CSV table of C-alpha atoms in Angstrom, one decimal:
chain,number,residue,atom,x,y,z
A,1,MET,CA,179.6,28.2,126.2
A,2,SER,CA,181.7,27.9,123.1
A,3,ASN,CA,180.6,26.1,119.9
A,4,ALA,CA,182.8,23.0,120.5
A,5,THR,CA,182.7,20.3,117.9
A,6,TYR,CA,182.5,17.7,120.7
A,7,ARG,CA,180.1,18.1,123.6
A,8,GLY,CA,179.8,15.3,126.1
A,9,ARG,CA,178.0,15.1,129.4
A,10,PHE,CA,177.6,13.1,132.7
A,11,ALA,CA,174.0,12.8,134.0
A,12,PRO,CA,173.8,11.1,137.4
A,13,SER,CA,170.5,10.5,139.2
A,14,PRO,CA,170.2,11.6,142.8
A,15,THR,CA,168.5,8.3,143.8
A,16,GLY,CA,171.7,7.6,145.7
A,17,LEU,CA,175.3,8.5,146.1
A,18,LEU,CA,178.1,7.9,143.5
A,19,HIS,CA,179.6,4.5,143.6
A,20,ALA,CA,182.6,2.9,141.8
A,21,GLY,CA,180.5,2.1,138.7
A,22,SER,CA,179.3,5.7,138.3
A,23,LEU,CA,182.8,7.0,139.0
A,24,SER,CA,184.3,4.9,136.2
A,25,THR,CA,181.6,6.1,133.8
A,26,ALA,CA,182.2,9.7,134.8
A,27,VAL,CA,186.0,9.3,134.3
A,28,GLY,CA,185.5,7.7,130.9
A,29,SER,CA,183.0,10.3,129.8
A,30,TYR,CA,185.2,13.2,131.0
A,31,LEU,CA,188.5,12.0,129.5
A,32,GLU,CA,186.9,11.2,126.2
A,33,ALA,CA,185.5,14.7,126.0
A,34,ARG,CA,188.8,16.4,127.0
A,35,SER,CA,190.8,14.2,124.7
A,36,ARG,CA,188.6,15.3,121.8
A,37,GLY,CA,189.1,19.0,122.8
A,38,GLY,CA,185.4,19.2,123.7
A,39,GLU,CA,183.2,20.3,126.5
A,40,TRP,CA,181.8,18.2,129.4
A,41,LEU,CA,178.4,19.1,130.8
A,42,LEU,CA,176.9,18.0,134.1
A,43,ARG,CA,173.2,17.3,134.4
A,44,MET,CA,171.2,16.1,137.4
A,45,GLU,CA,168.5,13.7,136.3
A,46,ASP,CA,166.1,14.4,139.2
A,47,LEU,CA,162.8,13.5,137.5
A,48,ASP,CA,161.6,10.9,140.0
A,49,PRO,CA,161.1,12.5,143.4
A,50,PRO,CA,159.7,9.4,145.2
A,51,ARG,CA,163.0,7.6,144.5
A,52,GLU,CA,165.4,10.5,145.2
A,53,VAL,CA,167.6,10.5,148.4
A,54,PRO,CA,167.4,13.9,150.2
A,55,GLY,CA,170.8,15.7,149.8
A,56,ALA,CA,172.1,13.3,147.2
A,57,ALA,CA,172.3,15.9,144.4
A,58,ASP,CA,174.5,18.2,146.5
A,59,ASP,CA,176.6,15.3,147.7
A,60,ILE,CA,177.2,14.2,144.1
A,61,LEU,CA,178.4,17.6,143.1
A,62,ARG,CA,180.7,17.8,146.2
A,63,THR,CA,182.1,14.4,145.4
A,64,LEU,CA,182.8,15.2,141.7
A,65,GLU,CA,184.6,18.5,142.8
A,66,ALA,CA,186.7,16.6,145.4
A,67,PHE,CA,187.8,14.2,142.7
A,68,GLY,CA,188.9,17.0,140.5
A,69,PHE,CA,186.2,17.0,137.8
A,70,GLU,CA,185.7,20.3,136.1
A,71,TRP,CA,182.5,20.8,134.1
A,72,ASP,CA,181.6,23.4,131.6
A,73,GLY,CA,178.7,25.8,132.2
A,74,GLU,CA,176.1,25.5,135.0
A,75,VAL,CA,174.7,22.3,136.2
A,76,ALA,CA,171.4,21.5,134.6
A,77,TYR,CA,168.5,20.0,136.6
A,78,GLN,CA,165.8,18.0,134.9
A,79,SER,CA,163.3,19.1,137.5
A,80,ARG,CA,163.5,22.6,136.1
A,81,ARG,CA,162.9,21.6,132.5
A,82,HIS,CA,159.4,20.3,132.5
A,83,GLY,CA,158.3,22.9,129.9
A,84,LEU,CA,160.7,21.5,127.3
A,85,TYR,CA,159.4,17.9,127.8
A,86,ARG,CA,155.8,19.2,127.6
A,87,ALA,CA,156.5,21.0,124.3
A,88,ALA,CA,158.1,17.8,122.9
A,89,LEU,CA,155.2,15.6,123.9
A,90,GLU,CA,152.8,18.1,122.3
A,91,GLN,CA,154.7,18.0,119.1
A,92,LEU,CA,154.7,14.2,119.0
A,93,ALA,CA,150.9,14.1,119.8
A,94,ALA,CA,150.1,16.7,117.2
A,95,SER,CA,152.0,14.7,114.5
A,96,GLY,CA,150.2,11.5,115.5
A,97,GLN,CA,153.3,9.8,116.7
A,98,ALA,CA,152.3,9.8,120.4
A,99,TYR,CA,149.1,8.6,121.9
A,100,ALA,CA,147.3,8.4,125.3
A,101,CYS,CA,147.2,5.0,127.0
A,102,CYS,CA,144.8,3.9,129.7
A,103,CYS,CA,146.3,0.5,130.4
A,104,THR,CA,147.4,-0.4,133.9
A,105,ARG,CA,150.5,-2.5,134.6
A,106,LYS,CA,148.3,-5.4,135.6
A,107,GLU,CA,146.4,-5.3,132.4
A,108,ILE,CA,149.6,-5.1,130.3
A,109,ALA,CA,151.1,-8.0,132.2
A,110,ALA,CA,148.0,-10.1,131.6
A,111,HIS,CA,148.1,-9.7,127.8
A,112,ALA,CA,151.7,-9.0,126.9
A,113,ARG,CA,154.8,-11.1,126.5
A,114,ARG,CA,158.2,-10.5,127.9
A,115,GLY,CA,160.7,-8.6,125.8
A,116,LEU,CA,164.2,-7.2,126.2
A,117,ASP,CA,163.3,-4.7,128.9
A,118,GLY,CA,160.0,-5.7,130.6
A,119,TYR,CA,156.7,-6.5,128.9
A,120,VAL,CA,156.2,-5.7,125.2
A,121,TYR,CA,153.2,-3.3,125.0
A,122,PRO,CA,150.6,-5.0,122.8
A,123,GLY,CA,149.3,-1.7,121.3
A,124,THR,CA,146.0,-1.8,123.0
A,125,CYS,CA,145.4,1.9,122.9
A,126,ARG,CA,147.1,2.7,119.6
A,127,ARG,CA,143.7,3.5,118.0
A,128,GLY,CA,142.3,5.2,121.1
A,129,CYS,CA,141.3,4.3,124.6
A,130,PRO,CA,138.2,2.0,125.0
A,131,ASP,CA,135.0,3.8,125.6
A,132,GLY,CA,134.6,5.2,129.1
A,133,ARG,CA,138.3,5.2,129.9
A,134,GLU,CA,140.8,8.0,129.7
A,135,GLY,CA,144.5,8.0,129.0
A,136,ARG,CA,146.8,7.6,132.0
A,137,ALA,CA,150.1,7.7,130.2
A,138,TRP,CA,151.5,8.7,126.8
A,139,ARG,CA,153.4,6.3,124.5
A,140,LEU,CA,155.4,6.7,121.3
A,141,ALA,CA,154.1,4.6,118.3
A,142,VAL,CA,157.2,2.7,117.1
A,143,ALA,CA,157.8,1.6,113.5
A,144,GLU,CA,158.3,-2.0,112.4
A,145,GLY,CA,161.8,-3.2,111.6
A,146,GLU,CA,165.3,-3.3,113.1
A,147,ALA,CA,167.2,-0.2,114.2
A,148,ALA,CA,171.0,-0.3,114.4
A,149,VAL,CA,173.2,1.6,116.9
A,150,ASN,CA,176.9,2.0,115.8
A,151,ASP,CA,178.6,2.1,119.1
A,152,ARG,CA,182.2,3.3,119.3
A,153,LEU,CA,183.1,0.6,121.8
A,154,GLN,CA,180.5,-2.1,121.7
A,155,GLY,CA,180.2,-2.2,117.9
A,156,GLU,CA,176.9,-2.6,116.0
A,157,TYR,CA,173.9,-3.3,118.2
A,158,ARG,CA,170.6,-4.1,116.5
A,159,GLN,CA,167.1,-4.2,117.9
A,160,ASP,CA,163.5,-4.5,116.6
A,161,LEU,CA,161.6,-2.0,118.7
A,162,ALA,CA,158.2,-3.2,117.7
A,163,ARG,CA,159.1,-6.8,118.5
A,164,ASP,CA,161.4,-6.4,121.5
A,165,ILE,CA,160.0,-3.3,123.3
A,166,GLY,CA,156.7,-2.2,121.8
A,167,ASP,CA,155.3,1.3,122.0
A,168,PHE,CA,157.1,2.8,125.0
A,169,VAL,CA,156.1,5.4,127.6
A,170,LEU,CA,156.9,9.1,127.3
A,171,LEU,CA,154.8,10.4,130.2
A,172,ARG,CA,154.1,8.0,133.0
A,173,ALA,CA,150.7,7.4,134.5
A,174,ASP,CA,151.8,9.0,137.8
A,175,GLY,CA,152.6,12.2,136.0
A,176,PHE,CA,156.3,11.9,135.9
A,177,TRP,CA,158.3,12.2,132.6
A,178,ALA,CA,159.9,9.0,131.3
A,179,TYR,CA,163.6,8.9,131.0
A,180,GLN,CA,163.5,8.0,127.2
A,181,LEU,CA,161.8,11.4,126.4
A,182,ALA,CA,163.6,13.6,128.9
A,183,VAL,CA,167.1,12.4,128.0
A,184,VAL,CA,166.6,13.0,124.3
A,185,VAL,CA,165.1,16.5,124.8
A,186,ASP,CA,167.9,17.5,127.2
A,187,ASP,CA,170.7,16.2,125.1
A,188,ALA,CA,169.3,17.9,122.0
A,189,GLU,CA,168.6,21.2,123.7
A,190,GLN,CA,172.1,21.2,125.3
A,191,GLY,CA,173.8,20.5,122.0
A,192,VAL,CA,175.3,17.2,123.2
A,193,THR,CA,177.1,15.6,120.3
A,194,ASP,CA,178.5,12.4,121.9
A,195,ILE,CA,177.1,10.3,124.7
A,196,VAL,CA,179.5,8.2,126.8
A,197,ARG,CA,177.7,6.1,129.4
A,198,GLY,CA,177.4,2.6,130.9
A,199,ALA,CA,176.7,-0.4,128.7
A,200,ASP,CA,173.5,-1.2,130.7
A,201,LEU,CA,171.9,1.7,128.8
A,202,LEU,CA,172.7,0.3,125.4
A,203,VAL,CA,169.3,-1.6,125.3
A,204,SER,CA,167.5,1.7,125.7
A,205,THR,CA,169.4,3.5,122.9
A,206,PRO,CA,167.1,2.4,120.0
A,207,ARG,CA,164.2,3.9,121.9
A,208,GLN,CA,166.0,7.2,122.2
A,209,LEU,CA,166.9,7.1,118.5
A,210,ALA,CA,163.2,6.7,117.8
A,211,VAL,CA,162.4,9.8,119.8
A,212,TYR,CA,165.1,11.8,118.0
A,213,ASP,CA,163.7,10.7,114.7
A,214,ALA,CA,160.1,11.4,115.7
A,215,LEU,CA,161.1,14.9,116.8
A,216,GLY,CA,163.2,15.5,113.7
A,217,LEU,CA,166.4,16.0,115.7
A,218,PRO,CA,169.9,14.9,114.8
A,219,ALA,CA,171.1,12.0,116.9
A,220,PRO,CA,174.4,12.1,118.8
A,221,GLY,CA,177.2,9.5,118.7
A,222,TYR,CA,177.2,6.8,121.3
A,223,CYS,CA,179.9,5.0,123.3
A,224,HIS,CA,178.8,2.5,126.0
A,225,LEU,CA,181.5,1.8,128.6
A,226,PRO,CA,181.8,-1.6,130.4
A,227,VAL,CA,179.6,-2.0,133.5
A,228,LEU,CA,181.2,-3.0,136.8
A,229,THR,CA,179.8,-6.0,138.6
A,230,ASN,CA,180.0,-7.4,142.1
A,231,ALA,CA,181.1,-10.9,143.0
A,232,ALA,CA,177.6,-12.2,142.2
A,233,GLY,CA,177.9,-10.8,138.7
A,234,GLU,CA,175.3,-8.1,139.4
A,235,LYS,CA,175.8,-4.6,138.0
A,236,LEU,CA,177.0,-2.2,140.6
A,237,SER,CA,174.1,0.1,141.4
A,238,LYS,CA,172.1,1.5,144.2
A,239,GLN,CA,169.7,-1.5,143.9
A,240,THR,CA,172.6,-3.9,144.5
A,241,LEU,CA,173.7,-1.8,147.5
A,242,ALA,CA,177.0,-0.7,145.9
A,243,PRO,CA,178.9,1.3,148.5
A,244,ALA,CA,179.3,5.0,148.0
A,245,ILE,CA,182.8,6.3,147.0
A,246,SER,CA,184.6,8.3,149.6
A,247,THR,CA,186.4,11.6,149.0
A,248,GLY,CA,188.9,10.7,151.8
A,249,ASP,CA,191.0,8.5,149.4
A,250,ALA,CA,190.0,10.1,146.1
A,251,ALA,CA,193.4,9.5,144.4
A,252,ARG,CA,193.3,5.8,145.1
A,253,GLN,CA,189.8,5.4,143.8
A,254,LEU,CA,190.6,7.5,140.7
A,255,ARG,CA,193.6,5.2,140.0
A,256,ALA,CA,191.3,2.2,140.4
A,257,ALA,CA,188.8,3.6,138.0
A,258,LEU,CA,191.5,4.3,135.4
A,259,GLU,CA,192.8,0.8,135.7
A,260,LEU,CA,189.4,-0.7,135.2
A,261,LEU,CA,189.1,1.3,132.0
A,262,GLY,CA,192.4,-0.2,130.8
A,263,HIS,CA,194.7,2.7,131.8
A,264,VAL,CA,197.4,1.9,134.3
A,265,PRO,CA,199.2,5.0,135.7
A,266,PRO,CA,202.9,4.4,136.3
A,267,ALA,CA,204.3,4.0,139.8
A,268,GLY,CA,204.9,7.4,141.5
A,269,CYS,CA,201.8,8.9,139.9
A,270,GLU,CA,199.8,9.2,143.1
A,271,SER,CA,198.2,12.6,143.6
A,272,LEU,CA,194.9,13.6,141.9
A,273,ASP,CA,196.7,16.2,139.8
A,274,ASP,CA,199.3,13.7,138.7
A,275,LEU,CA,196.7,11.1,137.8
A,276,TRP,CA,194.6,13.5,135.8
A,277,SER,CA,197.6,14.9,134.0
A,278,TRP,CA,198.7,11.4,133.1
A,279,ALA,CA,195.2,10.3,132.1
A,280,ALA,CA,194.7,13.3,129.9
A,281,ALA,CA,198.0,12.6,128.1
A,282,ASN,CA,197.4,8.9,127.7
A,283,TRP,CA,193.7,8.4,127.3
A,284,SER,CA,192.6,6.2,124.3
A,285,LEU,CA,189.3,4.5,123.9
A,286,SER,CA,191.1,1.7,122.2
A,287,ARG,CA,192.5,0.6,125.6
A,288,VAL,CA,189.0,0.4,127.2
A,289,PRO,CA,187.6,-3.2,127.4
A,290,ALA,CA,184.1,-3.8,126.3
A,291,GLY,CA,183.3,-5.5,129.6
A,292,PRO,CA,181.6,-6.2,131.9
A,293,LEU,CA,184.2,-5.9,134.6
A,294,GLN,CA,184.3,-7.2,138.1
A,295,LEU,CA,185.3,-4.8,140.8
A,296,PRO,CA,188.3,-6.1,142.6
A,297,HIS,CA,188.1,-6.7,146.4
A,298,SER,CA,189.5,-3.9,148.5
């Protein structure tokens, strides 16, 4: 892989197949990387086996290929990178920035208040687990005060981690690595300079910046694209039963994704090759709405 000044990535989770929302994110991420003369990596975020759909990872790769995406280097799989996450956690524990937590979800719910993304952990185990109990999870001790994210599309986003989130999980009680740690370790190890993803993940960005800071790593730039919603205003996702995209009419769906991102190809631009060529020549983040966007009826 070359030492590109811009390196982006797309990181789907094989808990289901690609849908219109994930396609628009992939398109925006891909075109932003290519328009900047950079690389575009592909990583499979397969860290939660109980939620994964058998065969979904291979189907995602086949779908991306059928739509004409071309990624740089080999596909990375989080399930093969446990050693990197373990080393990062050991570093954080050795520096006193991560600690073991014995609290159950029921205990946390009984003593915590609601925050921006679930319950705000009250810091019960910050100074050690109570006598006779052992840690079940590992958490990052967060600092007081606001953190700011300067997002290229959404503008400045501010969040007080201690007040709004609390000390968050790095290693879950069930033994699986938490997204907030794994995504930072992966992006840093892969040399990702810019992250383009859905705006639903903006709320988790301050947590990731805290992990970067704790590990002494440089943080990437961020751009959060508008999320797509259904008629009920719910984000398109596997949880809201968003239908999978089909490779049978890839060109039509690519055009639809471009239009949702504020880029309307001219009439007569119908094939995948034509659409990608036009998009590469005309892509501009300034055209992309901040969202959210409702998916039009078929």
